[in-house]
Amino acid sequence: MNVLGISGSLRAASTARAALALALEGAAAAGAKTELLDLRELDLPLYDDDQARYTPANRAAVARLQAAAEAADAFVLASPEYHGGPSGVLKNALDHLAGRHFRGKAAGLVTVAGGRVSPVTTAHMLRIILRQLHAYVVPQQVALPEAEKLFDAAGSLTDAEQAQRLRELGAEVVRLARALGQVTDA
């Protein structure tokens, strides 16, 4: 079983990426192979149905993203909340994917916010997008308000309860993927 985590933050010290890593730890503990795809490291262009304008590097980045999604049995997406919604970089990455990448697969959601308002709106928007792509999103989600206060200077989550929730989310994604029977390897 392969679980692909996609981090929708471009920040070097991203709390979304750090939270995603914990969720992937939970997936690994449940028996999955995991990969964290960091969108900072891809040269994804803004989505354009006419890919003639893409550079060779752009085409390679899109192919890398699509191959990783194709190989995934399940997903965990992480996004900071910007202006009440998911990051543009994550939405752009999802625009480069299609229903064939998500159809019948399990997914989990992690959202973070810098302010006191919980980033559940972002999770709800991502849930809607994934529903359109025919994924099955686990009912639980982890939304972390004031995320910058929850991580220390080394990027470690200091709230043990939230860390456990993230690991449980990763394990739940693995359980749902197995129940759906979409697993490519055991």
mmCIF file of C-alpha atoms in Angstrom:
data_model
loop_
_atom_site.group_PDB
_atom_site.id
_atom_site.type_symbol
_atom_site.label_atom_id
_atom_site.label_comp_id
_atom_site.label_asym_id
_atom_site.label_seq_id
_atom_site.Cartn_x
_atom_site.Cartn_y
_atom_site.Cartn_z
ATOM 1 C CA MET A 1 0.000 0.000 0.000
ATOM 2 C CA ASN A 2 1.307 3.407 -1.028
ATOM 3 C CA VAL A 3 0.141 6.608 0.671
ATOM 4 C CA LEU A 4 1.086 9.863 -1.033
ATOM 5 C CA GLY A 5 1.220 12.993 1.086
ATOM 6 C CA ILE A 6 1.046 16.274 -0.813
ATOM 7 C CA SER A 7 2.173 19.392 1.002
ATOM 8 C CA GLY A 8 0.472 22.537 -0.258
ATOM 9 C CA SER A 9 2.884 25.008 1.276
ATOM 10 C CA LEU A 10 5.888 26.717 -0.253
ATOM 11 C CA ARG A 11 7.344 27.895 3.064
ATOM 12 C CA ALA A 12 10.701 26.454 4.070
ATOM 13 C CA ALA A 13 9.554 26.039 7.686
ATOM 14 C CA SER A 14 6.044 24.904 6.819
ATOM 15 C CA THR A 15 3.737 23.813 9.636
ATOM 16 C CA ALA A 16 1.508 22.119 7.039
ATOM 17 C CA ARG A 17 4.445 19.996 5.848
ATOM 18 C CA ALA A 18 5.466 19.160 9.437
ATOM 19 C CA ALA A 19 1.885 18.146 10.308
ATOM 20 C CA LEU A 20 1.674 16.080 7.112
ATOM 21 C CA ALA A 21 4.857 14.234 8.068
ATOM 22 C CA LEU A 22 3.194 13.157 11.335
ATOM 23 C CA ALA A 23 0.118 11.906 9.486
ATOM 24 C CA LEU A 24 2.393 9.917 7.188
ATOM 25 C CA GLU A 25 4.104 8.436 10.263
ATOM 26 C CA GLY A 26 0.695 7.114 11.282
ATOM 27 C CA ALA A 27 0.161 5.631 7.823
ATOM 28 C CA ALA A 28 3.590 3.983 7.951
ATOM 29 C CA ALA A 29 2.873 2.555 11.414
ATOM 30 C CA ALA A 30 -0.323 1.059 9.928
ATOM 31 C CA GLY A 31 1.795 -0.771 7.334
ATOM 32 C CA ALA A 32 1.879 1.621 4.374
ATOM 33 C CA LYS A 33 4.785 2.858 2.316
ATOM 34 C CA THR A 34 4.649 6.637 2.315
ATOM 35 C CA GLU A 35 5.952 9.453 0.180
ATOM 36 C CA LEU A 36 5.814 13.144 0.966
ATOM 37 C CA LEU A 37 5.589 15.129 -2.252
ATOM 38 C CA ASP A 38 6.755 18.647 -1.507
ATOM 39 C CA LEU A 39 5.340 21.065 -4.073
ATOM 40 C CA ARG A 40 8.227 23.472 -3.327
ATOM 41 C CA GLU A 41 10.472 21.018 -5.124
ATOM 42 C CA LEU A 42 8.405 20.810 -8.322
ATOM 43 C CA ASP A 43 8.360 23.388 -11.087
ATOM 44 C CA LEU A 44 4.616 23.092 -11.673
ATOM 45 C CA PRO A 45 3.295 25.749 -14.032
ATOM 46 C CA LEU A 46 -0.114 27.289 -13.571
ATOM 47 C CA TYR A 47 -2.529 24.758 -15.003
ATOM 48 C CA ASP A 48 -3.291 25.226 -18.679
ATOM 49 C CA ASP A 49 -5.205 22.664 -20.709
ATOM 50 C CA ASP A 50 -2.993 23.649 -23.654
ATOM 51 C CA GLN A 51 0.339 22.362 -22.417
ATOM 52 C CA ALA A 52 2.208 23.635 -25.484
ATOM 53 C CA ARG A 53 3.315 26.620 -23.387
ATOM 54 C CA TYR A 54 4.943 24.386 -20.762
ATOM 55 C CA THR A 55 8.725 24.236 -20.650
ATOM 56 C CA PRO A 56 10.427 20.826 -20.604
ATOM 57 C CA ALA A 57 10.967 21.303 -16.845
ATOM 58 C CA ASN A 58 7.247 22.049 -16.413
ATOM 59 C CA ARG A 59 6.308 18.914 -18.335
ATOM 60 C CA ALA A 60 8.683 16.836 -16.222
ATOM 61 C CA ALA A 61 7.187 18.252 -13.011
ATOM 62 C CA VAL A 62 3.636 17.497 -14.161
ATOM 63 C CA ALA A 63 4.675 13.980 -15.160
ATOM 64 C CA ARG A 64 6.321 13.466 -11.736
ATOM 65 C CA LEU A 65 3.162 14.616 -9.938
ATOM 66 C CA GLN A 66 0.891 12.467 -12.089
ATOM 67 C CA ALA A 67 3.109 9.380 -11.747
ATOM 68 C CA ALA A 68 3.162 9.740 -7.949
ATOM 69 C CA ALA A 69 -0.629 10.115 -7.862
ATOM 70 C CA GLU A 70 -1.064 7.177 -10.227
ATOM 71 C CA ALA A 71 1.072 4.955 -7.958
ATOM 72 C CA ALA A 72 -0.763 6.028 -4.794
ATOM 73 C CA ASP A 73 -3.410 3.840 -3.201
ATOM 74 C CA ALA A 74 -4.387 6.678 -0.861
ATOM 75 C CA PHE A 75 -3.585 10.321 -0.159
ATOM 76 C CA VAL A 76 -3.102 12.757 2.682
ATOM 77 C CA LEU A 77 -3.303 16.396 1.615
ATOM 78 C CA ALA A 78 -2.040 19.243 3.792
ATOM 79 C CA SER A 79 -2.696 22.907 3.212
ATOM 80 C CA PRO A 80 -2.328 26.178 5.019
ATOM 81 C CA GLU A 81 -5.473 28.261 5.029
ATOM 82 C CA TYR A 82 -5.153 31.422 2.968
ATOM 83 C CA HIS A 83 -8.116 33.804 2.976
ATOM 84 C CA GLY A 84 -10.543 31.055 3.995
ATOM 85 C CA GLY A 85 -9.419 28.445 1.482
ATOM 86 C CA PRO A 86 -6.641 26.086 0.434
ATOM 87 C CA SER A 87 -3.326 27.334 -0.886
ATOM 88 C CA GLY A 88 -3.161 28.189 -4.555
ATOM 89 C CA VAL A 89 -0.191 25.872 -4.999
ATOM 90 C CA LEU A 90 -2.192 22.860 -3.770
ATOM 91 C CA LYS A 91 -5.235 23.766 -5.862
ATOM 92 C CA ASN A 92 -2.974 24.151 -8.894
ATOM 93 C CA ALA A 93 -1.437 20.720 -8.265
ATOM 94 C CA LEU A 94 -4.912 19.186 -7.999
ATOM 95 C CA ASP A 95 -5.856 20.871 -11.275
ATOM 96 C CA HIS A 96 -2.983 18.967 -12.926
ATOM 97 C CA LEU A 97 -4.561 15.710 -11.730
ATOM 98 C CA ALA A 98 -7.799 14.049 -12.781
ATOM 99 C CA GLY A 99 -10.452 11.705 -11.508
ATOM 100 C CA ARG A 100 -8.428 8.712 -12.701
ATOM 101 C CA HIS A 101 -5.776 9.584 -10.101
ATOM 102 C CA PHE A 102 -8.255 9.648 -7.193
ATOM 103 C CA ARG A 103 -11.236 7.485 -8.207
ATOM 104 C CA GLY A 104 -12.059 4.977 -5.494
ATOM 105 C CA LYS A 105 -9.070 5.940 -3.341
ATOM 106 C CA ALA A 106 -9.004 7.025 0.294
ATOM 107 C CA ALA A 107 -7.836 10.484 1.335
ATOM 108 C CA GLY A 108 -7.235 12.408 4.531
ATOM 109 C CA LEU A 109 -7.025 16.139 5.157
ATOM 110 C CA VAL A 110 -4.736 18.283 7.314
ATOM 111 C CA THR A 111 -5.130 22.052 7.453
ATOM 112 C CA VAL A 112 -3.235 24.700 9.380
ATOM 113 C CA ALA A 113 -3.795 28.375 10.036
ATOM 114 C CA GLY A 114 -1.715 31.155 11.497
ATOM 115 C CA GLY A 115 -4.651 32.775 13.247
ATOM 116 C CA ARG A 116 -7.065 31.702 15.963
ATOM 117 C CA VAL A 117 -9.823 30.729 13.553
ATOM 118 C CA SER A 118 -9.794 27.005 12.866
ATOM 119 C CA PRO A 119 -9.002 26.210 9.212
ATOM 120 C CA VAL A 120 -12.012 23.916 8.796
ATOM 121 C CA THR A 121 -13.247 25.909 5.797
ATOM 122 C CA THR A 122 -10.135 24.850 3.928
ATOM 123 C CA ALA A 123 -10.759 21.216 4.879
ATOM 124 C CA HIS A 124 -14.359 21.489 3.670
ATOM 125 C CA MET A 125 -13.268 23.003 0.356
ATOM 126 C CA LEU A 126 -10.681 20.254 -0.151
ATOM 127 C CA ARG A 127 -13.325 17.660 0.718
ATOM 128 C CA ILE A 128 -15.553 19.090 -2.060
ATOM 129 C CA ILE A 129 -12.678 19.059 -4.573
ATOM 130 C CA LEU A 130 -11.804 15.458 -3.699
ATOM 131 C CA ARG A 131 -15.455 14.441 -3.973
ATOM 132 C CA GLN A 132 -15.450 15.852 -7.520
ATOM 133 C CA LEU A 133 -12.375 13.708 -8.199
ATOM 134 C CA HIS A 134 -14.246 10.640 -6.838
ATOM 135 C CA ALA A 135 -12.027 10.086 -3.786
ATOM 136 C CA TYR A 136 -13.342 8.832 -0.444
ATOM 137 C CA VAL A 137 -12.298 11.274 2.275
ATOM 138 C CA VAL A 138 -12.140 9.864 5.794
ATOM 139 C CA PRO A 139 -14.630 11.564 8.139
ATOM 140 C CA GLN A 140 -11.998 12.804 10.578
ATOM 141 C CA GLN A 141 -9.702 15.648 9.662
ATOM 142 C CA VAL A 142 -7.085 17.607 11.556
ATOM 143 C CA ALA A 143 -7.386 21.385 11.524
ATOM 144 C CA LEU A 144 -4.751 23.277 13.518
ATOM 145 C CA PRO A 145 -5.379 26.962 14.304
ATOM 146 C CA GLU A 146 -2.429 29.066 15.524
ATOM 147 C CA ALA A 147 -0.160 26.405 14.097
ATOM 148 C CA GLU A 148 2.964 28.506 14.546
ATOM 149 C CA LYS A 149 2.457 28.225 18.332
ATOM 150 C CA LEU A 150 2.177 24.423 18.180
ATOM 151 C CA PHE A 151 5.590 23.773 16.596
ATOM 152 C CA ASP A 152 8.987 24.433 18.135
ATOM 153 C CA ALA A 153 11.973 26.000 16.345
ATOM 154 C CA ALA A 154 13.039 22.568 15.038
ATOM 155 C CA GLY A 155 9.611 22.036 13.441
ATOM 156 C CA SER A 156 8.396 19.467 15.973
ATOM 157 C CA LEU A 157 4.794 19.516 17.147
ATOM 158 C CA THR A 158 4.770 20.234 20.880
ATOM 159 C CA ASP A 159 1.122 19.260 21.487
ATOM 160 C CA ALA A 160 1.108 15.485 22.050
ATOM 161 C CA GLU A 161 -2.677 15.237 21.620
ATOM 162 C CA GLN A 162 -2.589 16.910 18.206
ATOM 163 C CA ALA A 163 0.397 14.771 17.167
ATOM 164 C CA GLN A 164 -1.606 11.668 18.078
ATOM 165 C CA ARG A 165 -4.607 12.944 16.096
ATOM 166 C CA LEU A 166 -2.384 13.382 13.036
ATOM 167 C CA ARG A 167 -0.963 9.869 13.357
ATOM 168 C CA GLU A 168 -4.480 8.464 13.817
ATOM 169 C CA LEU A 169 -5.575 10.268 10.649
ATOM 170 C CA GLY A 170 -2.793 8.586 8.682
ATOM 171 C CA ALA A 171 -3.758 5.182 10.079
ATOM 172 C CA GLU A 172 -7.436 5.807 9.285
ATOM 173 C CA VAL A 173 -6.572 6.567 5.663
ATOM 174 C CA VAL A 174 -4.774 3.200 5.457
ATOM 175 C CA ARG A 175 -7.757 1.385 7.027
ATOM 176 C CA LEU A 176 -10.180 2.960 4.552
ATOM 177 C CA ALA A 177 -7.908 2.205 1.591
ATOM 178 C CA ARG A 178 -7.800 -1.443 2.605
ATOM 179 C CA ALA A 179 -11.576 -1.541 3.064
ATOM 180 C CA LEU A 180 -12.055 -0.040 -0.393
ATOM 181 C CA GLY A 181 -9.890 -2.748 -1.902
ATOM 182 C CA GLN A 182 -7.944 -0.309 -4.106
ATOM 183 C CA VAL A 183 -4.548 -1.413 -2.774
ATOM 184 C CA THR A 184 -1.935 -2.256 -5.425
ATOM 185 C CA ASP A 185 0.430 -4.120 -3.089
ATOM 186 C CA ALA A 186 0.160 -5.628 0.368
#
